[in-house]
Short mmCIF file of C-alpha atoms in Angstrom, two decimals:
data_model
loop_
_atom_site.label_atom_id
_atom_site.label_comp_id
_atom_site.label_asym_id
_atom_site.label_seq_id
_atom_site.Cartn_x
_atom_site.Cartn_y
_atom_site.Cartn_z
CA MET A 1 13.34 -10.05 -27.33
CA SER A 2 10.99 -9.16 -23.48
CA LEU A 3 13.32 -8.10 -20.98
CA PRO A 4 12.42 -10.87 -18.27
CA THR A 5 9.97 -9.82 -15.94
CA ILE A 6 9.48 -10.25 -11.94
CA PRO A 7 6.48 -12.05 -11.22
CA ARG A 8 3.70 -11.03 -8.79
CA ILE A 9 3.93 -12.40 -5.25
CA THR A 10 1.10 -12.83 -3.45
CA PRO A 11 0.25 -11.83 -0.43
CA SER A 12 3.10 -9.62 -0.63
CA ILE A 13 6.11 -9.87 1.93
CA SER A 14 7.46 -7.56 4.69
CA ILE A 15 11.37 -8.38 6.42
CA ASN A 16 12.98 -6.44 8.10
CA ARG A 17 16.69 -5.38 7.37
CA THR A 18 17.91 -7.62 10.29
CA GLN A 19 15.77 -10.37 8.78
CA VAL A 20 16.42 -10.82 5.22
CA ILE A 21 20.26 -10.93 7.06
CA ASN A 22 19.31 -14.28 8.78
CA MET A 23 17.44 -16.02 5.51
CA LEU A 24 20.86 -15.02 3.58
CA LEU A 25 22.69 -16.60 5.95
CA ALA A 26 20.65 -19.86 6.72
CA SER A 27 20.74 -20.34 2.67
CA VAL A 28 24.38 -20.88 2.76
CA ALA A 29 23.93 -23.17 5.64
CA LEU A 30 21.73 -24.73 3.50
CA GLU A 31 22.96 -25.05 0.23
CA GLU A 32 26.76 -26.32 2.65
CA ILE A 33 24.43 -29.17 4.20
CA GLY A 34 23.25 -29.80 0.68
CA LEU A 35 27.25 -30.50 -0.69
CA ALA A 36 28.45 -32.10 2.90
CA HIS A 37 25.55 -34.45 1.47
CA ILE A 38 27.10 -35.22 -1.97
CA ILE A 39 30.92 -35.22 -0.49
CA ASN A 40 29.39 -37.88 1.89
CA ALA A 41 27.76 -39.97 -1.18
CA GLU A 42 31.20 -39.45 -2.93
CA GLY A 43 33.29 -41.35 -0.27
CA GLU A 44 30.46 -43.71 -0.33
CA LYS A 45 30.93 -44.60 -3.88
CA ILE A 46 34.36 -45.42 -3.58
CA GLN A 47 33.87 -47.82 0.08
CA ALA A 48 30.81 -49.65 -2.77
CA VAL A 49 34.43 -49.78 -5.22
CA LEU A 50 36.72 -50.79 -2.04
CA GLY A 51 34.18 -53.00 -0.60
CA THR A 52 34.70 -51.39 2.29
CA LEU A 53 31.04 -50.22 2.88
CA PRO A 54 28.85 -52.13 5.02
CA GLY A 55 25.99 -53.90 3.41
CA LEU A 56 27.09 -54.00 -0.16
CA SER A 57 29.51 -56.40 -1.67
CA VAL A 58 29.56 -54.62 -5.00
CA LYS A 59 33.82 -53.91 -6.39
CA ALA A 60 35.71 -53.08 -8.54
CA THR A 61 36.66 -55.70 -10.60
CA SER A 62 39.71 -54.24 -12.18
CA ILE A 63 42.10 -50.91 -11.32
CA SER A 64 41.02 -49.34 -14.40
CA GLY A 65 37.66 -49.74 -13.37
CA LEU A 66 38.61 -48.09 -9.69
CA LEU A 67 40.50 -45.61 -11.74
CA SER A 68 37.48 -44.52 -13.29
CA VAL A 69 35.33 -44.32 -10.27
CA ASN A 70 38.11 -42.44 -8.78
CA ARG A 71 38.32 -39.33 -12.05
CA GLU A 72 34.61 -39.23 -11.57
CA VAL A 73 35.17 -38.38 -7.98
CA ARG A 74 37.23 -36.41 -8.69
CA ARG A 75 35.80 -34.31 -10.73
CA THR A 76 32.69 -33.89 -8.40
CA LEU A 77 34.56 -33.08 -5.50
CA GLN A 78 36.26 -30.26 -8.23
CA THR A 79 32.36 -28.95 -8.83
CA ILE A 80 31.59 -28.72 -4.76
CA ILE A 81 34.67 -27.24 -4.71
CA LYS A 82 33.61 -24.13 -6.80
CA ASN A 83 30.40 -23.88 -5.54
CA GLN A 84 32.62 -23.77 -2.27
CA MET A 85 34.20 -20.43 -2.97
CA LEU A 86 30.94 -18.85 -4.37
CA LEU A 87 29.34 -19.53 -1.10
CA GLN A 88 32.69 -17.68 0.46
CA PHE A 89 31.73 -15.03 -1.56
CA LYS A 90 28.39 -14.52 -0.78
CA LEU A 91 28.63 -15.47 3.14
CA GLU A 92 31.78 -12.12 3.07
CA ASP A 93 28.69 -10.13 1.11
CA ILE A 94 26.30 -10.85 3.73
CA MET A 95 28.91 -10.41 6.49
CA ASP A 96 29.52 -7.14 4.71
CA ILE A 97 25.22 -6.22 4.83
CA PHE A 98 25.57 -6.81 8.76
CA SER A 99 28.80 -4.95 9.27
CA THR A 100 27.43 -1.95 7.54
CA PRO A 101 25.42 0.48 10.10
CA THR A 102 21.94 1.78 8.97
CA LEU A 103 22.44 5.33 8.91
CA PRO A 104 19.40 7.24 11.09
CA PRO A 105 17.01 8.97 8.31
CA SER A 106 17.36 12.67 7.49
CA PRO A 107 15.57 14.73 9.64
CA PRO A 108 13.15 16.78 6.94
CA ILE A 109 13.03 19.87 6.14
CA TYR A 110 10.78 22.98 6.13
CA VAL A 111 9.91 25.60 4.81
CA LYS A 112 7.68 29.12 5.59
CA ALA A 113 4.89 28.46 3.06
CA GLY A 114 3.35 31.96 4.76
CA SER A 115 -0.27 32.38 6.52
CA ALA A 116 -3.56 30.18 7.10
CA TRP A 117 -7.16 31.05 8.20
CA GLY A 118 -10.09 28.91 8.32
CA VAL A 119 -11.54 29.67 5.23
CA GLY A 120 -14.83 32.14 5.65
CA THR A 121 -15.82 35.87 5.58
CA PRO A 122 -12.83 38.04 5.15
CA TYR A 123 -12.42 40.82 6.89
CA GLY A 124 -11.93 42.72 3.50
CA ASP A 125 -9.99 45.67 3.02
CA GLY A 126 -6.20 46.00 4.94
CA GLY A 127 -7.35 42.70 6.26
CA GLY A 128 -5.03 40.74 3.48
CA ASN A 129 -6.15 37.20 4.23
CA ALA A 130 -8.08 36.96 7.48
CA GLN A 131 -11.25 35.91 7.67
CA TYR A 132 -13.53 34.75 10.15
CA PHE A 133 -16.25 31.65 10.88
CA THR A 134 -19.80 31.44 12.72
CA LEU A 135 -21.13 28.29 14.64
CA LEU A 136 -24.99 28.98 14.54
CA ASN A 137 -26.30 28.23 18.08
CA SER A 138 -28.29 24.99 16.19
CA GLU A 139 -24.95 24.19 15.75
CA THR A 140 -23.21 21.14 17.00
CA GLU A 141 -19.89 20.43 14.71
CA LYS A 142 -18.81 22.36 11.83
CA THR A 143 -15.69 21.99 9.74
CA VAL A 144 -13.46 24.87 7.73
CA VAL A 145 -10.98 24.56 4.38
CA LEU A 146 -7.79 25.70 6.81
CA GLY A 147 -7.05 28.21 3.76
CA LEU A 148 -3.39 29.14 2.74
CA GLY A 149 -2.21 32.81 0.86
CA ALA A 150 -5.24 34.98 -0.49
CA THR A 151 -6.07 32.66 -2.90
CA ASN A 152 -7.09 30.08 0.11
CA ILE A 153 -4.55 26.94 -1.05
CA PRO A 154 -6.27 23.97 0.73
CA VAL A 155 -3.41 23.00 3.55
CA GLY A 156 -5.87 21.10 6.24
CA THR A 157 -9.64 21.73 8.31
CA VAL A 158 -10.43 23.38 11.61
CA HIS A 159 -12.92 21.60 13.10
CA LEU A 160 -15.29 22.86 15.83
CA LEU A 161 -17.68 21.14 18.28
CA ARG A 162 -19.17 21.55 20.99
CA GLN A 163 -18.92 19.22 24.79
CA GLY A 164 -21.13 21.16 27.45
CA SER A 165 -20.21 24.03 28.07
CA ASN A 166 -17.38 23.99 25.96
CA LEU A 167 -16.26 23.88 21.75
CA LEU A 168 -13.41 22.36 20.95
CA VAL A 169 -11.88 23.71 18.18
CA THR A 170 -9.36 21.38 16.25
CA PHE A 171 -6.91 21.88 14.00
CA THR A 172 -5.66 19.38 11.36
CA THR A 173 -2.83 19.91 8.06
CA ASP A 174 -2.55 17.71 4.96
CA PHE A 175 1.19 16.56 3.66
CA PRO A 176 3.83 18.15 2.97
CA TYR A 177 2.10 21.29 5.48
CA VAL A 178 2.57 21.34 9.54
CA MET A 179 1.69 23.99 11.49
CA HIS A 180 4.39 26.31 13.33
CA GLN A 181 2.27 28.69 15.52
CA VAL A 182 -1.75 28.74 15.58
CA HIS A 183 -3.81 31.51 16.40
CA LEU A 184 -7.66 31.54 17.62
CA TYR A 185 -10.65 34.49 18.64
CA VAL A 186 -13.92 32.53 20.06
CA GLY A 187 -16.58 35.41 20.23
CA ALA A 188 -18.89 35.91 20.65
CA THR A 189 -18.88 39.31 17.76
CA ILE A 190 -16.86 39.56 15.02
CA PRO A 191 -13.27 39.52 15.91
CA PRO A 192 -12.17 43.27 16.99
CA PHE A 193 -9.35 42.93 14.76
CA THR A 194 -7.13 41.20 12.52
CA ALA A 195 -3.69 40.77 13.74
CA PRO A 196 -3.69 36.62 14.72
CA GLY A 197 -1.53 37.83 17.66
CA SER A 198 -3.65 40.41 19.51
CA PHE A 199 -5.50 36.29 19.52
CA ASP A 200 -6.98 35.09 22.47
CA TYR A 201 -5.42 32.03 22.31
CA LYS A 202 -2.23 30.76 20.48
CA TYR A 203 -0.28 27.44 20.76
CA PRO A 204 2.51 27.02 21.44
CA LEU A 205 3.27 30.63 23.17
CA THR A 206 6.72 30.23 21.91
CA PRO A 207 7.42 28.47 18.74
CA ASP A 208 9.95 25.39 18.67
CA GLY A 209 8.69 22.99 16.11
CA TYR A 210 6.23 21.86 14.70
CA PHE A 211 2.79 20.22 14.68
CA THR A 212 0.03 19.10 11.96
CA THR A 213 -2.75 18.85 14.67
CA TYR A 214 -4.20 20.53 17.87
CA THR A 215 -7.38 21.04 19.29
CA PHE A 216 -8.65 24.34 21.89
CA THR A 217 -11.17 23.10 25.06
CA VAL A 218 -12.55 26.42 25.25
CA ASP A 219 -15.87 27.53 27.47
CA VAL A 220 -18.18 28.56 26.08
CA SER A 221 -20.66 29.02 28.32
CA GLY A 222 -21.17 32.79 28.47
CA ILE A 223 -21.93 32.56 24.35
CA PRO A 224 -25.64 32.13 24.52
CA GLY A 225 -25.85 32.80 20.24
CA THR A 226 -23.68 32.32 17.06
CA ILE A 227 -19.95 31.94 18.21
CA TYR A 228 -17.71 34.31 16.12
CA VAL A 229 -14.81 32.89 15.32
CA ALA A 230 -11.06 33.06 13.56
CA ALA A 231 -8.87 30.82 13.21
CA HIS A 232 -4.19 30.91 11.59
CA ALA A 233 -2.08 29.29 11.43
CA ASP A 234 1.91 30.27 10.60
CA ILE A 235 2.09 26.85 7.86
CA TYR A 236 5.16 25.57 6.81
CA LYS A 237 5.83 23.07 4.33
CA GLN A 238 8.75 19.63 4.10
CA VAL A 239 10.92 19.30 1.53
#
C-alpha cells in the first residue's frame, strides 16, 4: 500500500490567520445548520405518524408502528448528539487558536563577515584586498562586483551612473549579506591611501544598524577625464 497524497490545488490559495479562523467557525455553523434541518425533519416524522402534521393524513395504524418510528427517531437523535459533541470539541479547539497570541518574529542575527571592495585593480603589497576601478570619460554607466575578502566572494554590486554633473554610486548587497558602513573615494587619480576610514565619503557617519543598499551622489564636474573609484563596505551576514 502507498501513502495517501495531497492533490495539488490550482490556483493556489493564500489566506491569513484571521481568515482561517473565520472559515473554521463558519464550517461549524454550517454543520449546525445541517443538524438543525435533520432534527426538524425527525420532529415532522413524529408529527406525521401522530396525524398532527398539517397537509398529511398519514399516521401510525398501531402502537407497535408508532413505537418503531419512535425508535428510529431516537437513533437519529443519538447520532446527532454524537456529532454535536464532536462539533463542541472542534469549536473549543478553534477558540484556543483564536485566543493564542501570535508571537512576533525573532529579530535577525548578524555576524561580521569582513571587508568587501568594488572589484577592480588591487592596490598591491600591503593593501590587503583593497582595490579600485575606473569609469572612463566615454562611459555613462558601470557595474562591478562587491567582493568579500581576499578571494572576492560576490556579496553584491557597486553601480556607477553619470547624471548631469553628478555621479551616483549605489552599493547593494544580496541576501544573506548586509552592510554596516560604506566608504567611498571618487577622484581624478588613483586613491592615495587604502584605509577606507580616510575616504571622503562614508555612510552612516556612526554605524548603528544594517542596510542592503545606499546611494552616494558625488559632484564630478571637476573631473574632466577618467574617474577613479574605491568602494568599501563593512559586511555582515545574517545567520
